[in-house]
C-alpha positions as CSV (number, residue, x, y, z in Angstrom):
1,M,27.8,4.5,-19.9
2,M,30.0,2.4,-17.7
3,R,27.2,2.1,-15.1
4,L,24.7,1.1,-17.8
5,R,27.0,-1.6,-19.1
6,A,27.6,-2.9,-15.6
7,A,23.8,-3.0,-15.0
8,V,23.3,-5.0,-18.3
9,L,26.0,-7.4,-17.3
10,A,24.6,-7.9,-13.9
11,F,21.1,-8.4,-15.3
12,A,22.5,-11.0,-17.7
13,L,24.2,-12.9,-14.9
14,L,20.9,-13.0,-13.0
15,G,19.3,-14.4,-16.1
16,T,21.4,-17.5,-15.8
17,L,20.0,-18.3,-12.4
18,P,16.9,-20.5,-11.9
19,A,13.6,-18.7,-11.3
20,L,13.1,-20.0,-7.8
21,A,10.2,-17.6,-7.1
22,T,10.4,-18.2,-3.4
23,E,7.8,-16.1,-1.9
24,I,8.9,-13.8,0.9
25,P,7.6,-14.8,4.3
26,S,5.2,-12.2,5.8
27,A,7.5,-11.5,8.7
28,E,10.4,-10.7,6.4
29,R,8.6,-8.2,4.1
30,R,10.3,-4.9,4.0
31,S,9.4,-1.5,2.5
32,G,11.8,0.0,-0.1
33,A,12.4,2.7,2.5
34,S,14.4,0.2,4.6
35,F,17.0,0.0,1.8
36,M,17.5,3.7,1.4
37,S,20.2,5.9,2.8
38,S,19.5,7.8,6.0
39,D,19.4,11.0,4.2
40,T,16.7,9.8,1.7
41,K,14.7,8.4,4.6
42,K,14.7,11.7,6.4
43,M,13.6,13.4,3.2
44,Q,10.6,11.1,3.0
45,D,9.7,11.4,6.6
46,D,9.8,15.2,6.7
47,D,6.8,16.7,4.9
48,T,8.7,20.0,4.5
49,A,11.5,18.3,2.7
50,N,9.6,15.6,0.8
51,P,9.4,16.7,-2.8
52,G,6.3,14.5,-3.3
53,M,4.4,16.8,-1.1
54,L,4.4,19.5,-3.8
55,A,2.3,17.1,-5.9
56,V,0.0,16.5,-3.0
57,L,-0.6,20.2,-2.6
58,E,-1.4,20.5,-6.3
59,G,-3.7,17.6,-6.0
60,E,-5.6,19.4,-3.2
61,T,-6.2,22.3,-5.6
62,L,-7.4,19.9,-8.3
63,W,-9.8,18.3,-5.7
64,T,-11.7,21.5,-5.3
65,A,-11.5,22.7,-8.9
66,K,-14.8,22.6,-10.9
67,Q,-14.0,20.9,-14.2
68,G,-15.7,19.4,-17.3
69,D,-19.1,20.1,-18.9
70,A,-20.8,19.1,-15.6
71,G,-18.9,21.9,-13.7
72,K,-18.3,19.7,-10.8
73,A,-15.3,19.3,-8.5
74,C,-14.3,16.0,-6.8
75,A,-15.2,17.7,-3.6
76,D,-18.8,18.2,-4.7
77,C,-19.4,14.5,-4.6
78,H,-16.9,13.4,-2.0
79,G,-16.6,16.3,0.3
80,D,-13.5,16.5,2.5
81,A,-10.9,14.1,1.2
82,A,-9.4,13.7,4.7
83,S,-12.4,11.7,5.7
84,S,-14.0,10.5,2.5
85,M,-10.8,9.2,0.9
86,Q,-9.2,7.8,4.1
87,G,-8.5,4.1,3.4
88,A,-9.5,4.4,-0.3
89,A,-6.0,3.9,-1.8
90,T,-5.3,0.9,0.5
91,R,-7.6,-1.3,-1.6
92,Y,-6.6,-0.4,-5.2
93,P,-6.5,-1.9,-7.7
94,A,-10.1,-2.7,-6.9
95,F,-12.8,-4.7,-8.8
96,D,-15.3,-2.5,-10.7
97,S,-18.6,-4.2,-10.8
98,K,-19.8,-2.1,-13.7
99,L,-16.8,-2.8,-15.8
100,Q,-16.4,-6.3,-14.5
101,H,-12.6,-6.1,-14.1
102,P,-10.2,-4.4,-11.7
103,V,-9.0,-0.8,-12.1
104,D,-6.2,1.0,-10.5
105,L,-6.5,4.2,-8.6
106,E,-5.4,6.3,-11.6
107,S,-8.1,4.7,-13.8
108,R,-10.7,5.2,-11.1
109,I,-9.9,9.0,-11.1
110,N,-10.2,9.1,-14.8
111,L,-13.5,7.2,-14.8
112,C,-14.9,9.7,-12.3
113,R,-13.8,12.6,-14.5
114,R,-15.5,11.0,-17.5
115,D,-18.7,9.9,-15.8
116,H,-19.3,12.5,-13.3
117,Q,-17.4,15.6,-14.3
118,Q,-17.9,15.0,-18.0
119,A,-14.3,15.9,-18.5
120,P,-11.6,14.2,-20.7
121,P,-9.3,11.8,-18.8
122,F,-5.9,12.9,-17.8
123,P,-3.1,11.4,-19.9
124,A,-1.1,8.5,-18.2
125,E,1.7,9.9,-16.1
126,S,0.5,13.5,-16.6
127,H,1.3,16.0,-13.9
128,E,-2.3,16.4,-13.0
129,L,-3.1,12.7,-12.7
130,L,-0.1,12.0,-10.6
131,A,-0.9,15.0,-8.3
132,L,-4.6,14.0,-7.8
133,T,-3.7,10.4,-7.2
134,A,-1.0,11.4,-4.7
135,Y,-3.5,13.6,-2.9
136,V,-6.0,10.9,-2.7
137,A,-3.5,8.3,-1.6
138,R,-2.0,10.7,1.0
139,Q,-5.2,10.5,2.9
140,S,-4.4,6.8,3.7
141,R,-0.8,7.2,4.7
142,G,0.0,5.1,7.8
143,L,-2.9,2.7,7.1
144,P,-2.4,-1.0,6.2
145,I,-2.8,-2.1,2.6
146,T,-5.9,-4.2,2.1
147,T,-5.8,-4.9,-1.6
148,G,-7.0,-8.4,-2.4
149,D,-9.6,-8.8,0.2
150,D,-12.4,-8.9,-2.5
151,P,-12.8,-12.5,-3.7
152,A,-13.7,-11.2,-7.1
153,L,-10.1,-10.3,-7.6
154,A,-8.7,-13.8,-7.1
155,P,-8.3,-14.7,-10.8
156,Y,-6.7,-11.4,-11.6
157,I,-4.3,-11.7,-8.7
158,A,-3.4,-15.2,-10.0
159,K,-2.8,-13.8,-13.5
160,G,-0.5,-11.0,-12.0
161,H,1.4,-13.7,-10.1
162,D,2.0,-15.6,-13.3
163,L,3.3,-12.4,-14.9
164,F,5.6,-11.8,-11.8
165,V,7.3,-15.2,-12.2
166,Q,7.3,-15.3,-16.0
167,R,10.8,-14.7,-17.6
168,E,10.8,-12.0,-20.2
169,G,13.0,-10.0,-22.6
170,Q,16.4,-10.5,-24.1
171,L,17.9,-10.9,-20.6
172,N,15.3,-13.7,-19.8
173,L,14.5,-12.4,-16.3
174,A,11.3,-12.5,-14.2
175,C,10.4,-10.0,-11.6
176,A,10.8,-12.8,-9.1
177,N,14.5,-13.2,-9.9
178,C,15.3,-9.9,-8.4
179,H,12.5,-9.1,-5.9
180,D,11.9,-12.6,-4.4
181,D,15.2,-14.4,-4.9
182,N,17.9,-11.8,-4.7
183,W,16.6,-9.0,-2.6
184,D,19.0,-7.2,-0.2
185,K,21.8,-7.9,-2.8
186,H,23.2,-5.2,-5.2
187,L,22.8,-4.7,-8.9
188,A,25.3,-2.3,-10.5
189,G,25.9,-0.6,-7.1
190,A,22.1,-0.2,-6.3
191,A,20.3,-2.2,-3.6
192,I,17.8,-4.8,-4.9
193,T,14.6,-4.3,-2.9
194,Q,11.6,-6.5,-2.5
195,G,9.6,-4.4,-4.9
196,Q,6.9,-3.7,-2.3
197,P,4.7,-1.0,-3.8
198,T,3.9,0.8,-0.5
199,G,4.4,4.5,-1.5
200,Y,3.0,5.2,-5.0
201,P,2.9,7.6,-6.6
202,I,6.5,8.1,-5.5
203,Y,9.0,10.9,-6.0
204,R,12.1,9.2,-7.5
205,L,15.3,11.0,-7.2
206,E,16.5,9.4,-10.5
207,W,13.5,10.8,-12.3
208,Q,13.5,14.1,-10.5
209,A,9.7,13.8,-10.7
210,M,6.7,11.8,-9.5
211,G,5.8,8.6,-11.1
212,S,3.3,5.8,-10.8
213,L,3.7,2.1,-10.1
214,A,3.1,1.4,-13.7
215,R,6.0,3.7,-14.7
216,R,8.2,1.8,-12.4
217,I,7.1,-1.6,-13.8
218,R,7.6,-0.3,-17.3
219,G,11.2,0.8,-16.4
220,C,12.0,-2.7,-15.0
221,M,10.6,-4.3,-18.2
222,T,12.7,-2.0,-20.4
223,G,15.7,-2.9,-18.2
224,V,15.5,-6.5,-19.1
225,R,14.8,-5.6,-22.7
226,A,11.2,-6.7,-22.7
227,Q,8.2,-5.1,-24.4
228,A,6.7,-3.0,-21.6
229,F,3.0,-3.3,-20.9
230,D,0.8,-0.3,-21.8
231,F,-0.4,2.0,-19.0
232,G,-3.9,0.6,-17.9
233,S,-3.7,-2.6,-20.0
234,D,-5.1,-5.8,-18.4
235,E,-1.5,-7.1,-17.9
236,M,-0.3,-4.0,-16.2
237,V,-3.3,-3.8,-13.8
238,A,-3.1,-7.5,-13.0
239,L,0.6,-7.1,-12.2
240,E,-0.1,-4.0,-10.1
241,L,-2.9,-5.9,-8.3
242,Y,-0.6,-8.8,-7.5
243,L,2.2,-6.5,-6.2
244,M,-0.3,-4.7,-4.0
245,S,-1.9,-7.9,-2.7
246,R,1.7,-9.2,-2.0
247,A,2.1,-6.1,0.3
248,H,-1.2,-6.8,2.1
249,G,-1.0,-5.5,5.7
250,M,2.1,-3.3,5.0
251,T,1.8,0.4,5.8
252,L,1.0,2.9,3.0
253,E,3.7,5.6,2.7
254,T,2.5,7.8,-0.1
255,P,4.1,10.0,-1.2
256,A,7.2,7.9,-0.8
257,V,10.7,9.0,-1.9
258,R,13.0,6.5,-3.6
259,P,16.6,6.8,-5.1
């Protein structure tokens, strides 16, 4: 309870600061891993100790499982994920020409389930959806993020940027107040990172579970006492898109481990 009160007080103090929204120079961008303890870094870097790898292994099983009325597996269309999915996660959220708007990787998986497997979509944050997303994203680990290269995404990235610098909630804070203007400081004893989304889905020690970028965003919004965006909403995907484009060129770490 004392830690919660301290966090609320610290958030409130940040809310009195001007929203400078000073973008981080490319040379100064840092993964959240650089703010972690050495023990947590070792846990992430060792696949035998990284708890997120359990989700990856489950995702591999789902990749080859025939599902839905079509009786198809992901592998029936895409083959070996190690080759067919290499680089795929580095460009999401991506523009869907059929839907005429961007979709995140979780939505792409569910669209494939609906359209090709004739199976019901996995619920947001479900064990299965996180596992399959982690497995797909794992194939791009070590590759540079390319999100935002598609010119069709420009207006959606701009919308996401507007959301990033917009103050919200009872504490009157924007994402930029913490992650652009006060990174490498501390809030209630925890390091403020740059919010670079280089490892999602992540295994978060606080959650003792895997979680998506959308879940992390919703947690921040709840922390400033704002109404959180729905999973898959236009606002959520726009903010995810901006964050990923902001990390353009940084290395994908999925499955990352965070405190």
